[in-house]
mmCIF file of N, CA and C in Angstrom:
data_model
loop_
_atom_site.group_PDB
_atom_site.id
_atom_site.type_symbol
_atom_site.label_atom_id
_atom_site.label_comp_id
_atom_site.label_asym_id
_atom_site.label_seq_id
_atom_site.Cartn_x
_atom_site.Cartn_y
_atom_site.Cartn_z
ATOM 1 N N MET A 1218 77.319 120.058 122.790
ATOM 2 C CA MET A 1218 77.905 120.767 123.912
ATOM 3 C C MET A 1218 78.544 122.080 123.463
ATOM 4 N N SER A 1219 79.179 122.065 122.286
ATOM 5 C CA SER A 1219 79.843 123.281 121.829
ATOM 6 C C SER A 1219 78.835 124.385 121.503
ATOM 7 N N ILE A 1220 77.624 124.023 121.058
ATOM 8 C CA ILE A 1220 76.584 125.017 120.787
ATOM 9 C C ILE A 1220 76.163 125.671 122.095
ATOM 10 N N THR A 1221 76.053 124.892 123.149
ATOM 11 C CA THR A 1221 75.676 125.430 124.459
ATOM 12 C C THR A 1221 76.713 126.438 124.938
ATOM 13 N N ILE A 1222 77.973 126.132 124.752
ATOM 14 C CA ILE A 1222 79.034 127.055 125.150
ATOM 15 C C ILE A 1222 78.975 128.327 124.309
ATOM 16 N N CYS A 1223 78.713 128.185 123.020
ATOM 17 C CA CYS A 1223 78.582 129.364 122.151
ATOM 18 C C CYS A 1223 77.429 130.250 122.602
ATOM 19 N N TYR A 1224 76.278 129.624 122.914
ATOM 20 C CA TYR A 1224 75.141 130.399 123.409
ATOM 21 C C TYR A 1224 75.488 131.119 124.707
ATOM 22 N N ALA A 1225 76.169 130.434 125.608
ATOM 23 C CA ALA A 1225 76.546 131.042 126.885
ATOM 24 C C ALA A 1225 77.455 132.253 126.667
ATOM 25 N N VAL A 1226 78.409 132.127 125.776
ATOM 26 C CA VAL A 1226 79.318 133.247 125.476
ATOM 27 C C VAL A 1226 78.550 134.403 124.841
ATOM 28 N N ILE A 1227 77.647 134.090 123.932
ATOM 29 C CA ILE A 1227 76.858 135.136 123.275
ATOM 30 C C ILE A 1227 76.010 135.893 124.294
ATOM 31 N N PHE A 1228 75.348 135.167 125.188
ATOM 32 C CA PHE A 1228 74.521 135.840 126.196
ATOM 33 C C PHE A 1228 75.367 136.645 127.170
ATOM 34 N N LEU A 1229 76.538 136.159 127.496
ATOM 35 C CA LEU A 1229 77.444 136.923 128.358
ATOM 36 C C LEU A 1229 77.854 138.229 127.686
ATOM 37 N N LEU A 1230 78.190 138.159 126.407
ATOM 38 C CA LEU A 1230 78.560 139.368 125.668
ATOM 39 C C LEU A 1230 77.387 140.336 125.535
ATOM 40 N N GLU A 1231 76.193 139.822 125.293
ATOM 41 C CA GLU A 1231 75.022 140.685 125.199
ATOM 42 C C GLU A 1231 74.735 141.371 126.535
ATOM 43 N N ALA A 1232 74.933 140.654 127.630
ATOM 44 C CA ALA A 1232 74.740 141.254 128.955
ATOM 45 C C ALA A 1232 75.771 142.362 129.190
ATOM 46 N N CYS A 1233 77.004 142.132 128.790
ATOM 47 C CA CYS A 1233 78.045 143.170 128.929
ATOM 48 C C CYS A 1233 77.716 144.395 128.086
ATOM 49 N N ILE A 1234 77.220 144.170 126.885
ATOM 50 C CA ILE A 1234 76.833 145.289 126.014
ATOM 51 C C ILE A 1234 75.697 146.078 126.651
ATOM 52 N N LEU A 1235 74.714 145.375 127.203
ATOM 53 C CA LEU A 1235 73.601 146.057 127.863
ATOM 54 C C LEU A 1235 74.086 146.871 129.057
ATOM 55 N N LEU A 1236 74.982 146.315 129.847
ATOM 56 C CA LEU A 1236 75.521 147.064 130.995
ATOM 57 C C LEU A 1236 76.235 148.332 130.545
ATOM 58 N N GLN A 1237 77.030 148.230 129.515
ATOM 59 C CA GLN A 1237 77.746 149.403 129.006
ATOM 60 C C GLN A 1237 76.764 150.432 128.453
ATOM 61 N N TYR A 1238 75.762 149.991 127.733
ATOM 62 C CA TYR A 1238 74.721 150.870 127.190
ATOM 63 C C TYR A 1238 74.044 151.631 128.332
ATOM 64 N N CYS A 1239 73.655 150.901 129.368
ATOM 65 C CA CYS A 1239 72.964 151.517 130.509
ATOM 66 C C CYS A 1239 73.880 152.450 131.294
ATOM 67 N N ARG A 1240 75.119 152.056 131.471
ATOM 68 C CA ARG A 1240 76.066 152.869 132.227
ATOM 69 C C ARG A 1240 76.264 154.236 131.574
ATOM 70 N N ASN A 1241 76.234 154.274 130.252
ATOM 71 C CA ASN A 1241 76.460 155.524 129.536
ATOM 72 C C ASN A 1241 75.220 156.397 129.443
ATOM 73 N N LEU A 1242 74.033 155.840 129.621
ATOM 74 C CA LEU A 1242 72.815 156.611 129.415
ATOM 75 C C LEU A 1242 71.998 156.911 130.667
ATOM 76 N N PHE A 1243 72.008 156.029 131.640
ATOM 77 C CA PHE A 1243 71.045 156.123 132.732
ATOM 78 C C PHE A 1243 71.706 156.303 134.089
ATOM 79 N N THR A 1244 70.908 156.809 135.024
ATOM 80 C CA THR A 1244 71.327 156.928 136.415
ATOM 81 C C THR A 1244 70.912 155.651 137.140
ATOM 82 N N ALA A 1245 71.858 155.043 137.809
ATOM 83 C CA ALA A 1245 71.575 153.795 138.514
ATOM 84 C C ALA A 1245 70.619 154.050 139.668
ATOM 85 N N GLY A 1246 69.624 153.191 139.786
ATOM 86 C CA GLY A 1246 68.671 153.298 140.877
ATOM 87 C C GLY A 1246 68.977 152.328 142.000
ATOM 88 N N ARG A 1247 69.875 151.398 141.747
ATOM 89 C CA ARG A 1247 70.233 150.361 142.722
ATOM 90 C C ARG A 1247 71.746 150.187 142.746
ATOM 91 N N SER A 1248 72.207 149.360 143.652
ATOM 92 C CA SER A 1248 73.642 149.120 143.785
ATOM 93 C C SER A 1248 74.159 148.304 142.602
ATOM 94 N N ALA A 1249 75.460 148.343 142.417
ATOM 95 C CA ALA A 1249 76.091 147.582 141.331
ATOM 96 C C ALA A 1249 75.872 146.085 141.522
ATOM 97 N N ALA A 1250 75.930 145.618 142.758
ATOM 98 C CA ALA A 1250 75.718 144.198 143.028
ATOM 99 C C ALA A 1250 74.295 143.781 142.650
ATOM 100 N N PHE A 1251 73.318 144.622 142.971
ATOM 101 C CA PHE A 1251 71.927 144.323 142.616
ATOM 102 C C PHE A 1251 71.759 144.278 141.104
ATOM 103 N N ARG A 1252 72.339 145.252 140.406
ATOM 104 C CA ARG A 1252 72.221 145.293 138.948
ATOM 105 C C ARG A 1252 72.850 144.063 138.310
ATOM 106 N N LEU A 1253 74.033 143.677 138.777
ATOM 107 C CA LEU A 1253 74.700 142.498 138.214
ATOM 108 C C LEU A 1253 73.928 141.218 138.496
ATOM 109 N N THR A 1254 73.405 141.100 139.705
ATOM 110 C CA THR A 1254 72.627 139.914 140.055
ATOM 111 C C THR A 1254 71.353 139.829 139.228
ATOM 112 N N THR A 1255 70.656 140.947 139.108
ATOM 113 C CA THR A 1255 69.427 140.986 138.326
ATOM 114 C C THR A 1255 69.703 140.650 136.867
ATOM 115 N N LEU A 1256 70.749 141.219 136.331
ATOM 116 C CA LEU A 1256 71.104 140.950 134.939
ATOM 117 C C LEU A 1256 71.490 139.485 134.744
ATOM 118 N N ALA A 1257 72.240 138.937 135.676
ATOM 119 C CA ALA A 1257 72.638 137.524 135.578
ATOM 120 C C ALA A 1257 71.421 136.605 135.605
ATOM 121 N N VAL A 1258 70.471 136.884 136.480
ATOM 122 C CA VAL A 1258 69.257 136.065 136.553
ATOM 123 C C VAL A 1258 68.456 136.210 135.258
ATOM 124 N N GLY A 1259 68.292 137.442 134.783
ATOM 125 C CA GLY A 1259 67.538 137.677 133.555
ATOM 126 C C GLY A 1259 68.153 136.989 132.358
ATOM 127 N N TYR A 1260 69.453 137.098 132.217
ATOM 128 C CA TYR A 1260 70.104 136.488 131.054
ATOM 129 C C TYR A 1260 70.231 134.976 131.195
ATOM 130 N N PHE A 1261 70.196 134.467 132.414
ATOM 131 C CA PHE A 1261 70.127 133.014 132.587
ATOM 132 C C PHE A 1261 68.774 132.508 132.104
ATOM 133 N N ILE A 1262 67.712 133.261 132.380
ATOM 134 C CA ILE A 1262 66.387 132.917 131.862
ATOM 135 C C ILE A 1262 66.405 132.927 130.331
ATOM 136 N N LEU A 1263 67.024 133.945 129.746
ATOM 137 C CA LEU A 1263 67.139 134.004 128.283
ATOM 138 C C LEU A 1263 67.925 132.821 127.745
ATOM 139 N N PHE A 1264 68.996 132.463 128.439
ATOM 140 C CA PHE A 1264 69.817 131.336 128.029
ATOM 141 C C PHE A 1264 68.990 130.050 128.039
ATOM 142 N N LEU A 1265 68.225 129.830 129.092
ATOM 143 C CA LEU A 1265 67.379 128.637 129.163
ATOM 144 C C LEU A 1265 66.302 128.664 128.079
ATOM 145 N N GLY A 1266 65.742 129.838 127.819
ATOM 146 C CA GLY A 1266 64.723 129.961 126.783
ATOM 147 C C GLY A 1266 65.249 129.678 125.393
ATOM 148 N N SER A 1267 66.539 129.895 125.190
ATOM 149 C CA SER A 1267 67.123 129.688 123.862
ATOM 150 C C SER A 1267 67.116 128.221 123.443
ATOM 151 N N PHE A 1268 67.008 127.305 124.393
ATOM 152 C CA PHE A 1268 67.006 125.884 124.061
ATOM 153 C C PHE A 1268 65.706 125.442 123.392
ATOM 154 N N HIS A 1269 64.664 126.244 123.485
ATOM 155 C CA HIS A 1269 63.404 125.909 122.813
ATOM 156 C C HIS A 1269 63.496 126.158 121.307
ATOM 157 N N GLU A 1270 64.491 126.929 120.892
ATOM 158 C CA GLU A 1270 64.720 127.249 119.478
ATOM 159 C C GLU A 1270 63.465 127.815 118.813
ATOM 160 N N ASN A 1271 62.791 128.688 119.547
ATOM 161 C CA ASN A 1271 61.591 129.350 119.056
ATOM 162 C C ASN A 1271 61.902 130.842 118.970
ATOM 163 N N PHE A 1272 62.012 131.356 117.748
ATOM 164 C CA PHE A 1272 62.417 132.739 117.543
ATOM 165 C C PHE A 1272 61.476 133.719 118.229
ATOM 166 N N THR A 1273 60.172 133.507 118.097
ATOM 167 C CA THR A 1273 59.196 134.432 118.684
ATOM 168 C C THR A 1273 59.302 134.445 120.205
ATOM 169 N N LEU A 1274 59.413 133.287 120.809
ATOM 170 C CA LEU A 1274 59.571 133.199 122.262
ATOM 171 C C LEU A 1274 60.839 133.910 122.708
ATOM 172 N N ASN A 1275 61.954 133.648 122.015
ATOM 173 C CA ASN A 1275 63.223 134.284 122.380
ATOM 174 C C ASN A 1275 63.151 135.796 122.229
ATOM 175 N N LEU A 1276 62.501 136.262 121.179
ATOM 176 C CA LEU A 1276 62.359 137.695 120.948
ATOM 177 C C LEU A 1276 61.554 138.351 122.063
ATOM 178 N N LEU A 1277 60.417 137.759 122.399
ATOM 179 C CA LEU A 1277 59.580 138.317 123.469
ATOM 180 C C LEU A 1277 60.276 138.253 124.825
ATOM 181 N N LEU A 1278 60.947 137.150 125.099
ATOM 182 C CA LEU A 1278 61.694 137.037 126.354
ATOM 183 C C LEU A 1278 62.788 138.096 126.446
ATOM 184 N N PHE A 1279 63.501 138.297 125.351
ATOM 185 C CA PHE A 1279 64.571 139.291 125.326
ATOM 186 C C PHE A 1279 64.012 140.681 125.606
ATOM 187 N N LEU A 1280 62.914 141.012 124.967
ATOM 188 C CA LEU A 1280 62.274 142.304 125.155
ATOM 189 C C LEU A 1280 61.807 142.475 126.601
ATOM 190 N N ILE A 1281 61.137 141.482 127.143
ATOM 191 C CA ILE A 1281 60.583 141.570 128.492
ATOM 192 C C ILE A 1281 61.673 141.591 129.558
ATOM 193 N N VAL A 1282 62.661 140.721 129.440
ATOM 194 C CA VAL A 1282 63.740 140.671 130.431
ATOM 195 C C VAL A 1282 64.502 141.998 130.456
ATOM 196 N N ASN A 1283 64.812 142.532 129.286
ATOM 197 C CA ASN A 1283 65.530 143.807 129.246
ATOM 198 C C ASN A 1283 64.685 144.941 129.816
ATOM 199 N N MET A 1284 63.389 144.945 129.527
ATOM 200 C CA MET A 1284 62.525 145.997 130.045
ATOM 201 C C MET A 1284 62.425 145.917 131.570
ATOM 202 N N ILE A 1285 62.239 144.734 132.092
ATOM 203 C CA ILE A 1285 62.176 144.572 133.550
ATOM 204 C C ILE A 1285 63.485 145.007 134.189
ATOM 205 N N PHE A 1286 64.594 144.588 133.598
ATOM 206 C CA PHE A 1286 65.901 144.991 134.119
ATOM 207 C C PHE A 1286 66.036 146.513 134.141
ATOM 208 N N LEU A 1287 65.682 147.162 133.047
ATOM 209 C CA LEU A 1287 65.799 148.625 132.981
ATOM 210 C C LEU A 1287 64.896 149.304 133.992
ATOM 211 N N CYS A 1288 63.702 148.775 134.190
ATOM 212 C CA CYS A 1288 62.760 149.386 135.135
ATOM 213 C C CYS A 1288 63.224 149.275 136.580
ATOM 214 N N ILE A 1289 63.748 148.126 136.965
ATOM 215 C CA ILE A 1289 64.072 147.939 138.377
ATOM 216 C C ILE A 1289 65.505 148.321 138.737
ATOM 217 N N ALA A 1290 66.393 148.358 137.768
ATOM 218 C CA ALA A 1290 67.792 148.649 138.080
ATOM 219 C C ALA A 1290 68.173 150.112 137.862
ATOM 220 N N TYR A 1291 67.380 150.819 137.068
ATOM 221 C CA TYR A 1291 67.699 152.206 136.743
ATOM 222 C C TYR A 1291 66.473 153.081 136.982
ATOM 223 N N GLU A 1292 66.699 154.343 137.103
ATOM 224 C CA GLU A 1292 65.619 155.291 137.357
ATOM 225 C C GLU A 1292 64.914 155.655 136.049
ATOM 226 N N LEU A 1293 64.138 154.705 135.529
ATOM 227 C CA LEU A 1293 63.436 154.898 134.264
ATOM 228 C C LEU A 1293 61.941 154.675 134.444
ATOM 229 N N LYS A 1294 61.167 155.432 133.699
ATOM 230 C CA LYS A 1294 59.737 155.203 133.647
ATOM 231 C C LYS A 1294 59.497 154.004 132.725
ATOM 232 N N PRO A 1295 58.378 153.294 132.908
ATOM 233 C CA PRO A 1295 58.131 152.100 132.087
ATOM 234 C C PRO A 1295 58.130 152.365 130.578
ATOM 235 N N LEU A 1296 57.587 153.477 130.153
ATOM 236 C CA LEU A 1296 57.558 153.758 128.715
ATOM 237 C C LEU A 1296 58.970 153.989 128.168
ATOM 238 N N THR A 1297 59.802 154.666 128.935
ATOM 239 C CA THR A 1297 61.197 154.867 128.526
ATOM 240 C C THR A 1297 61.939 153.535 128.496
ATOM 241 N N ALA A 1298 61.690 152.696 129.490
ATOM 242 C CA ALA A 1298 62.317 151.372 129.522
ATOM 243 C C ALA A 1298 61.867 150.538 128.325
ATOM 244 N N LEU A 1299 60.586 150.630 127.976
ATOM 245 C CA LEU A 1299 60.081 149.905 126.807
ATOM 246 C C LEU A 1299 60.767 150.384 125.530
ATOM 247 N N PHE A 1300 60.904 151.688 125.371
ATOM 248 C CA PHE A 1300 61.567 152.233 124.185
ATOM 249 C C PHE A 1300 62.996 151.695 124.068
ATOM 250 N N HIS A 1301 63.761 151.775 125.144
ATOM 251 C CA HIS A 1301 65.151 151.325 125.085
ATOM 252 C C HIS A 1301 65.237 149.805 124.928
ATOM 253 N N SER A 1302 64.308 149.091 125.521
ATOM 254 C CA SER A 1302 64.287 147.650 125.353
ATOM 255 C C SER A 1302 63.975 147.275 123.908
ATOM 256 N N LEU A 1303 63.044 147.991 123.290
ATOM 257 C CA LEU A 1303 62.758 147.761 121.871
ATOM 258 C C LEU A 1303 63.976 148.067 121.007
ATOM 259 N N PHE A 1304 64.655 149.160 121.305
ATOM 260 C CA PHE A 1304 65.847 149.524 120.556
ATOM 261 C C PHE A 1304 66.916 148.435 120.675
ATOM 262 N N ILE A 1305 67.139 147.960 121.881
ATOM 263 C CA ILE A 1305 68.144 146.923 122.120
ATOM 264 C C ILE A 1305 67.747 145.624 121.410
ATOM 265 N N THR A 1306 66.467 145.281 121.466
ATOM 266 C CA THR A 1306 65.987 144.057 120.834
ATOM 267 C C THR A 1306 66.127 144.126 119.313
ATOM 268 N N ILE A 1307 65.728 145.244 118.735
ATOM 269 C CA ILE A 1307 65.850 145.406 117.280
ATOM 270 C C ILE A 1307 67.311 145.339 116.857
ATOM 271 N N THR A 1308 68.183 145.969 117.609
ATOM 272 C CA THR A 1308 69.612 145.929 117.311
ATOM 273 C C THR A 1308 70.138 144.496 117.388
ATOM 274 N N MET A 1309 69.708 143.753 118.396
ATOM 275 C CA MET A 1309 70.134 142.368 118.537
ATOM 276 C C MET A 1309 69.663 141.536 117.352
ATOM 277 N N VAL A 1310 68.421 141.726 116.947
ATOM 278 C CA VAL A 1310 67.887 140.959 115.813
ATOM 279 C C VAL A 1310 68.648 141.296 114.535
ATOM 280 N N LEU A 1311 68.858 142.576 114.281
ATOM 281 C CA LEU A 1311 69.547 142.973 113.056
ATOM 282 C C LEU A 1311 70.983 142.483 113.013
ATOM 283 N N THR A 1312 71.700 142.569 114.114
ATOM 284 C CA THR A 1312 73.095 142.118 114.108
ATOM 285 C C THR A 1312 73.189 140.603 114.059
ATOM 286 N N GLY A 1313 72.191 139.907 114.576
ATOM 287 C CA GLY A 1313 72.219 138.446 114.565
ATOM 288 C C GLY A 1313 71.794 137.851 113.249
ATOM 289 N N TYR A 1314 70.952 138.546 112.507
ATOM 290 C CA TYR A 1314 70.405 137.969 111.288
ATOM 291 C C TYR A 1314 70.951 138.582 110.009
ATOM 292 N N CYS A 1315 71.570 139.729 110.074
ATOM 293 C CA CYS A 1315 72.125 140.318 108.857
ATOM 294 C C CYS A 1315 73.294 139.522 108.326
ATOM 295 N N SER A 1316 73.960 138.789 109.191
ATOM 296 C CA SER A 1316 75.089 137.998 108.734
ATOM 297 C C SER A 1316 74.645 136.780 107.912
ATOM 298 N N ASP A 1317 73.391 136.371 108.067
ATOM 299 C CA ASP A 1317 72.879 135.234 107.314
ATOM 300 C C ASP A 1317 71.486 135.575 106.806
ATOM 301 N N MET A 1318 71.429 136.225 105.660
ATOM 302 C CA MET A 1318 70.157 136.694 105.107
ATOM 303 C C MET A 1318 69.265 135.545 104.647
ATOM 304 N N ARG A 1319 69.811 134.339 104.547
ATOM 305 C CA ARG A 1319 68.991 133.207 104.134
ATOM 306 C C ARG A 1319 67.891 132.908 105.151
ATOM 307 N N LYS A 1320 68.073 133.336 106.399
ATOM 308 C CA LYS A 1320 67.059 133.083 107.426
ATOM 309 C C LYS A 1320 65.792 133.885 107.181
ATOM 310 N N PHE A 1321 65.889 134.946 106.384
ATOM 311 C CA PHE A 1321 64.707 135.737 106.082
ATOM 312 C C PHE A 1321 63.888 135.138 104.950
ATOM 313 N N CYS A 1322 64.485 134.228 104.194
ATOM 314 C CA CYS A 1322 63.796 133.645 103.030
ATOM 315 C C CYS A 1322 62.919 132.485 103.432
#
C-alpha cells in the first residue's frame, strides 16, 4: 500500500512540474479547468500503467500522454509537442534513474 501512495505522490508532482513547464513556455489553447481535467485523466492513466512494472510501456505511455496533453491543451503543432514531450520524458528518465545507477547494469 505504501508503494501505491508513493507512486501517486510522484505522479502528482510530475503533473505539477509539467503544468509549471507549460505555463512558462506556451499559450493556453483551452480553459484552466479543461487543462487540469485532461492532465488528471492522463496522469491517472500513467498511474494505472505503472502497476505493470514494465519500463518500456511506462516510457511510451509517458511520452504519448504528455504529447497528447500538449497538443490539445496548448496551441502547439504536433512536431513541437513531440519535441517537448521527448524533452520531458528524457528529463524524467534521467532524474529517476541517476539516483540508482545499478538499474543500468
